[in-house]
PDB file of C-alpha atoms and ligand atoms in Angstrom:
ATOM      1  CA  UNK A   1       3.867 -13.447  11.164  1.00 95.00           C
ATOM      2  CA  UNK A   2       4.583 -11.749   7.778  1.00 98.00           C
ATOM      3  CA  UNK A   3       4.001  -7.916   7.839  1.00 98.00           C
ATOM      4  CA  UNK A   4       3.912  -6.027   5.019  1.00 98.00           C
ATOM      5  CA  UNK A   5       3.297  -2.160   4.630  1.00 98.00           C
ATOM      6  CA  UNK A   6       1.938  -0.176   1.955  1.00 99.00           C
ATOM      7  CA  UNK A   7       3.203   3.218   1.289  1.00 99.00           C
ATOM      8  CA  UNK A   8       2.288   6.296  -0.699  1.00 98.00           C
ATOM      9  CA  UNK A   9       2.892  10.062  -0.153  1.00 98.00           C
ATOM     10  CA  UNK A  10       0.199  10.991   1.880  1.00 98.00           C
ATOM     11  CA  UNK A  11      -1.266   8.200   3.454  1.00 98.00           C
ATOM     12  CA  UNK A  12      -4.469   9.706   2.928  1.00 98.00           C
ATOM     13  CA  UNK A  13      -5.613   8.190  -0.645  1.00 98.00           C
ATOM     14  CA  UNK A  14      -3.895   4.824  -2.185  1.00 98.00           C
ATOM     15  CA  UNK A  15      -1.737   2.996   0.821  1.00 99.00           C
ATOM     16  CA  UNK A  16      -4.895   3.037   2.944  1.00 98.00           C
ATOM     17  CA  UNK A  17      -7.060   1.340   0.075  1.00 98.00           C
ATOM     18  CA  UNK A  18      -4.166  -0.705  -0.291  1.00 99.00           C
ATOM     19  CA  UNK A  19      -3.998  -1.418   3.474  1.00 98.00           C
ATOM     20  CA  UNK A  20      -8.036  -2.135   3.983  1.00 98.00           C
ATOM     21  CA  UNK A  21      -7.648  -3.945   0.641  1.00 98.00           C
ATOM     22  CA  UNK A  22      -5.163  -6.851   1.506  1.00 98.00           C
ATOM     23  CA  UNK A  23      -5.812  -6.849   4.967  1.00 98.00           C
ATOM     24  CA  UNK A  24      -9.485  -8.253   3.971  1.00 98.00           C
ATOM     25  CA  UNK A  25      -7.735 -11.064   1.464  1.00 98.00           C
ATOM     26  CA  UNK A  26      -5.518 -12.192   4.606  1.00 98.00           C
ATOM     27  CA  UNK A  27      -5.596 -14.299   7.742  1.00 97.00           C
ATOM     28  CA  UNK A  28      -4.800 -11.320  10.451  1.00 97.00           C
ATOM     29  CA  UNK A  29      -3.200 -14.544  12.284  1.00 96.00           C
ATOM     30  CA  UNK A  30      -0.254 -14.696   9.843  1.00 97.00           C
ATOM     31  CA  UNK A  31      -0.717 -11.344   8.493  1.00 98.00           C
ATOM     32  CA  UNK A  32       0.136  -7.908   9.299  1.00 98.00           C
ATOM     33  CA  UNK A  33      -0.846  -5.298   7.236  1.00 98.00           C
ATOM     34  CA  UNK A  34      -0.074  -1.103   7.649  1.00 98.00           C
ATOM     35  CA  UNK A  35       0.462   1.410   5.654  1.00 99.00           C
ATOM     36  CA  UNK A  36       2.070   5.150   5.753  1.00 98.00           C
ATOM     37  CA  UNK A  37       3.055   8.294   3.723  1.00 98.00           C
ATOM     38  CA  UNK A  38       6.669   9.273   2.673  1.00 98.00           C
ATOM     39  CA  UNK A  39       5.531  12.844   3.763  1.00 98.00           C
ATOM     40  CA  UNK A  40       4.445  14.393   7.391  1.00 98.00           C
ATOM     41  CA  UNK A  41       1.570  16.737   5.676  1.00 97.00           C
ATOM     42  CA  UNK A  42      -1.230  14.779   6.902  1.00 98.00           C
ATOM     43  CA  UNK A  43      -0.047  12.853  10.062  1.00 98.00           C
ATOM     44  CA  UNK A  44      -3.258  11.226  12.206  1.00 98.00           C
ATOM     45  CA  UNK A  45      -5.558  12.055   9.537  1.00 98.00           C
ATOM     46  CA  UNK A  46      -8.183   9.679   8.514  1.00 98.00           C
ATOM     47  CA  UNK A  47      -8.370   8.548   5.334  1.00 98.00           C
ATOM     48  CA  UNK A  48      -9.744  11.255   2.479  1.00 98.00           C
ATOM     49  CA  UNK A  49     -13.633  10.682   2.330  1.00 98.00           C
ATOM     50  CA  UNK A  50     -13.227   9.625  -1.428  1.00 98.00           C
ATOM     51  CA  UNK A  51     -11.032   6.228  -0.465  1.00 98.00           C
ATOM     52  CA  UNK A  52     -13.231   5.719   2.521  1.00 98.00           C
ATOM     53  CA  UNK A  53     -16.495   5.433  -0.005  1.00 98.00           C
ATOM     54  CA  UNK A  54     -15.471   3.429  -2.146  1.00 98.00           C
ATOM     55  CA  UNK A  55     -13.797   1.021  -0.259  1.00 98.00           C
ATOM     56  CA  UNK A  56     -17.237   1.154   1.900  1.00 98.00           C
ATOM     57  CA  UNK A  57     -18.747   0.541  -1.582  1.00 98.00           C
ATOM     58  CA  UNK A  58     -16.596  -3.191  -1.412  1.00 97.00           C
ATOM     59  CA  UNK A  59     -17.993  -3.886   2.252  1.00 98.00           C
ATOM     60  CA  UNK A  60     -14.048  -2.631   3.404  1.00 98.00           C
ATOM     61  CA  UNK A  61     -14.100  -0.263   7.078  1.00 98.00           C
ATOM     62  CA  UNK A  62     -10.654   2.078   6.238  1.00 98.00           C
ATOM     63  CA  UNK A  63     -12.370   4.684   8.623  1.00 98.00           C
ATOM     64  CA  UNK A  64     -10.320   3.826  11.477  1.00 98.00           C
ATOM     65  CA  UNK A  65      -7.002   4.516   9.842  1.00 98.00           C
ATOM     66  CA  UNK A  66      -4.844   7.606  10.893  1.00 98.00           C
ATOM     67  CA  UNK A  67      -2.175   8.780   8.876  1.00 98.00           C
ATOM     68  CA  UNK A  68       1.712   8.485   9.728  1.00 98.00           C
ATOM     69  CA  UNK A  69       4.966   8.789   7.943  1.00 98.00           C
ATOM     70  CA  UNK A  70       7.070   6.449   7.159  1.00 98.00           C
ATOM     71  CA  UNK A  71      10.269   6.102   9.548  1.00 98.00           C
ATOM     72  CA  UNK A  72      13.158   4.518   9.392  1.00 97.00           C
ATOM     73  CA  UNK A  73      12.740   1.630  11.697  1.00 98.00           C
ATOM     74  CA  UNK A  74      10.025   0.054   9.493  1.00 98.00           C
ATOM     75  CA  UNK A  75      12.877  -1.111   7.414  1.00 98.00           C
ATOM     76  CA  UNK A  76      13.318  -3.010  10.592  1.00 98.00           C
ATOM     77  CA  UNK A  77      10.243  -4.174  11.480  1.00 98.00           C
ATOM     78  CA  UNK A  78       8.746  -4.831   7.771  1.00 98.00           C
ATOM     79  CA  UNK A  79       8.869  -8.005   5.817  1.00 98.00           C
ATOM     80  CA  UNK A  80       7.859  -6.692   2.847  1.00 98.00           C
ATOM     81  CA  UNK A  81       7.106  -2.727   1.847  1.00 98.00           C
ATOM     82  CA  UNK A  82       5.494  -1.872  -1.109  1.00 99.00           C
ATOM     83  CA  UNK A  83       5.549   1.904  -2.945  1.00 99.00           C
ATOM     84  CA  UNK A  84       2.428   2.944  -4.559  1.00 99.00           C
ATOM     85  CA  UNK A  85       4.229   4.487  -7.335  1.00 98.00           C
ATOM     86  CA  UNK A  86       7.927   5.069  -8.362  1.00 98.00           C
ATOM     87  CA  UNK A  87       8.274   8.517  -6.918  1.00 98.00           C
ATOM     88  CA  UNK A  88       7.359   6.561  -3.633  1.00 98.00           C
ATOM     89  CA  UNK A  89       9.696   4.163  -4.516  1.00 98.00           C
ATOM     90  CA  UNK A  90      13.116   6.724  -5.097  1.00 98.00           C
ATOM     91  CA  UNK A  91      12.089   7.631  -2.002  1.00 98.00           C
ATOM     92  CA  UNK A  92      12.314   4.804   0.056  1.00 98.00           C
ATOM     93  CA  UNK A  93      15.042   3.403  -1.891  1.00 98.00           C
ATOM     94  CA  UNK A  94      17.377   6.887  -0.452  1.00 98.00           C
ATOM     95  CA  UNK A  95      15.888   6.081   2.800  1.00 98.00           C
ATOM     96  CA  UNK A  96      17.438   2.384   2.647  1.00 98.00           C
ATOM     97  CA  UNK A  97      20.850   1.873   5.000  1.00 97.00           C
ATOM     98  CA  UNK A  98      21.354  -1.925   4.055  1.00 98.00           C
ATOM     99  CA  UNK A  99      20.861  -3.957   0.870  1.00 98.00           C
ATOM    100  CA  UNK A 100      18.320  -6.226   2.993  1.00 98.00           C
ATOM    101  CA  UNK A 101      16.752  -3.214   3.297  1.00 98.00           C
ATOM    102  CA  UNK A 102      16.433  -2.606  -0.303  1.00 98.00           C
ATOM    103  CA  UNK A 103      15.324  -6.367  -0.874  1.00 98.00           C
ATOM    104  CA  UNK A 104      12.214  -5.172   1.234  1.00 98.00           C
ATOM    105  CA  UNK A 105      11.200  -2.769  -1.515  1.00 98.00           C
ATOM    106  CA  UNK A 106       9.223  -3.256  -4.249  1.00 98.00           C
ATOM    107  CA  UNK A 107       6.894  -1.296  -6.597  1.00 98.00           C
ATOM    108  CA  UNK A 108       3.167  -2.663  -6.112  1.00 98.00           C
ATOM    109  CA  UNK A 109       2.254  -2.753  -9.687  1.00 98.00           C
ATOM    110  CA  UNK A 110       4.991  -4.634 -10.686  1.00 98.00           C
ATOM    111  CA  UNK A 111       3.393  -7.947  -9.193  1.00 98.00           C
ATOM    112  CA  UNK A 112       0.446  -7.570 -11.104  1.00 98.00           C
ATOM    113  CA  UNK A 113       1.269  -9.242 -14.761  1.00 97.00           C
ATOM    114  CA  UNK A 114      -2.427  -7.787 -16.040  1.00 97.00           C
ATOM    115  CA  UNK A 115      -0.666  -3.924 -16.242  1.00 97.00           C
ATOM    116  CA  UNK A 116       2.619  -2.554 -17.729  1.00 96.00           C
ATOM    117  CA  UNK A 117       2.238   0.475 -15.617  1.00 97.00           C
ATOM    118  CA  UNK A 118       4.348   1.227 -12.907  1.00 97.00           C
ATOM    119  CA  UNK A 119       2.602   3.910 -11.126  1.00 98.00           C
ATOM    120  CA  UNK A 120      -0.856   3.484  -8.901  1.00 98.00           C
ATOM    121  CA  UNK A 121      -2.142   7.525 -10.203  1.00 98.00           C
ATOM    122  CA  UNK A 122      -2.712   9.457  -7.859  1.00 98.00           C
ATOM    123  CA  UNK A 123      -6.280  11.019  -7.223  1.00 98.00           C
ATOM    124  CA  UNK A 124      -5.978  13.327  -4.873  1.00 98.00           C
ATOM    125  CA  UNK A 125      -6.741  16.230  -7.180  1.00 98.00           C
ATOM    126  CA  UNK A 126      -9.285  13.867  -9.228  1.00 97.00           C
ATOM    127  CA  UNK A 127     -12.893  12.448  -8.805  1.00 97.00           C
ATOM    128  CA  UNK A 128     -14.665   9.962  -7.682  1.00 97.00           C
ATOM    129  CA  UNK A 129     -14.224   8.088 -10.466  1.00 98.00           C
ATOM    130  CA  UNK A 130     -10.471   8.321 -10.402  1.00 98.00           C
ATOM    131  CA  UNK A 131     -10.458   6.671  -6.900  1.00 98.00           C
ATOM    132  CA  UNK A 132     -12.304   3.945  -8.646  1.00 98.00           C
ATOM    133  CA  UNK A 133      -9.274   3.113 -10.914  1.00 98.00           C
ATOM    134  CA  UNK A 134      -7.412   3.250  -8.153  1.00 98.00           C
ATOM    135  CA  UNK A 135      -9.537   0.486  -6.031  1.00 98.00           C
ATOM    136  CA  UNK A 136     -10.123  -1.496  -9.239  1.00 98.00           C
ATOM    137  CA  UNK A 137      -6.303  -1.793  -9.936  1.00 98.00           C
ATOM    138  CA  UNK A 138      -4.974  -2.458  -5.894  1.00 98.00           C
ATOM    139  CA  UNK A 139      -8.053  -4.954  -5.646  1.00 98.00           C
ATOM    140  CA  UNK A 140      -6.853  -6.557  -8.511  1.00 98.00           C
ATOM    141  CA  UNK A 141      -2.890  -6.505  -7.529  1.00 98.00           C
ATOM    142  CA  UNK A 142      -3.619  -7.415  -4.032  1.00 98.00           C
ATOM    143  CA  UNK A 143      -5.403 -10.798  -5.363  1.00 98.00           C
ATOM    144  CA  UNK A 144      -2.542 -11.739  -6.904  1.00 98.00           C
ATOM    145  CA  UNK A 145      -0.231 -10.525  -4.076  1.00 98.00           C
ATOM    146  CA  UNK A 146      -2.714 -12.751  -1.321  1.00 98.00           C
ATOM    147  CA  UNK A 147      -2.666 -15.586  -3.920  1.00 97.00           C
ATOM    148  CA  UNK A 148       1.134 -15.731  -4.280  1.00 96.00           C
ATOM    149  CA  UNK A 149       1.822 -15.438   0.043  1.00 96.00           C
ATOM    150  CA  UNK A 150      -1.056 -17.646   0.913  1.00 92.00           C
ATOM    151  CA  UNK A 151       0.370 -20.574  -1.600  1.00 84.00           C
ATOM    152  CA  UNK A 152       3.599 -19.995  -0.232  1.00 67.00           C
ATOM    153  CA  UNK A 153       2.459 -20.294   3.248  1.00 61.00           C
ATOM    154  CA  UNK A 154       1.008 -23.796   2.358  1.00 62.00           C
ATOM    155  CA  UNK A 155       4.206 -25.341   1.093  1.00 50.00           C
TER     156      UNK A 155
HETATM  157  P1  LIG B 201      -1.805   9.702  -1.474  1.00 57.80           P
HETATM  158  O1  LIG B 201      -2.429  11.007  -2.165  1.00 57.80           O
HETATM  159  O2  LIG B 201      -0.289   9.817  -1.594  1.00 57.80           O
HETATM  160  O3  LIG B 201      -2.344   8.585  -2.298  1.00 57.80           O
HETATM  161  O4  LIG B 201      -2.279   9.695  -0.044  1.00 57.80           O
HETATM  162  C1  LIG B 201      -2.034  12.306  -1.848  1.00 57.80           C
HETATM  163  C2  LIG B 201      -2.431  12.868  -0.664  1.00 57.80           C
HETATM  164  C3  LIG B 201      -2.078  14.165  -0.365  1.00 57.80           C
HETATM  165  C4  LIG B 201      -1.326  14.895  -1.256  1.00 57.80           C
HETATM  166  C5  LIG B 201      -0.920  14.330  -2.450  1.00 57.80           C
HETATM  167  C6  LIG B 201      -1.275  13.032  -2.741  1.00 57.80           C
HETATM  168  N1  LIG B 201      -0.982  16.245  -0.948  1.00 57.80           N
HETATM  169  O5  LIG B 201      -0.333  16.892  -1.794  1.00 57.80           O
HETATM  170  O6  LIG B 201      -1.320  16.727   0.139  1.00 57.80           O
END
């Protein structure tokens, strides 16, 4: 079982689109897939209604999803733990106690050879259509993230 986790700050907008997204791309038999926040402000909240659409728009069900923060012990339990954006990323990267920990880490973007950004934008304060761009570019990134495990599974 590979796990991976997805985090953002609130666990509200991008790691559960990022969650619903590769979870769909993925065997659930070999594959476990979670996200959280690097905050507390919106623990066992569902998703916000905005990421919920439009990931309903792409025949993905995020409305089950509750909101936690990231703790310590996923550093643990994680195989692989991807930040949303590099503010995410800092954070984590304090959080770490071991290198192997910091091996864990990586920024999502940077997997995705199509962008040069580094940051997944966050939309909280935006529109629809900024949620959008934010599905577009995980669905994207998590393709080539599913590829990349499922090929390496094979070998
Ligand atoms: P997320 O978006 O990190 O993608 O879940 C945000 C959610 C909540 C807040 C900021 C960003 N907030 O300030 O409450």
């Amino acid at each position: 079982m590979t796990r991976i986790l997805m985090v953002c700050l609130g666990n509200i907008c991008r790691s559960p689109l990022a969650h619903g997204i590769l979870e769909s791309k993925l065997p659930p038999q070999q594959f476990f897939i979670d996200s959280a926040g690097t905050t507390s402000y919106h623990i066992g909240a569902s998703p916000d209604e905005r990421s919920t659409k439009i990931a309903k728009n792409h025949n993905i069900d995020i409305s089950h999803q509750a909101a936690r923060q990231f703790k310590p012990s996923d550093f643990e339990y994680f195989d692989i733990i991807y930040a949303m954006d590099q503010s995410n990323y800092q954070h984590l990267y304090e959080m770490a106690q071991s290198s192997e920990d910091r091996s864990k880490l990586k920024l999502i973007l940077k997997e995705n050879p199509h962008t040069t950004d580094q940051n997944v934008p966050d939309p909280y304060y935006g529109e629809l259509t900024d949620f959008q761009k934010v599905f577009d570019i995980l669905e994207e990134t998590c393709s080539i993230i599913s590829n990349r495990l499922t090929e390496i599974n094979k070998i």
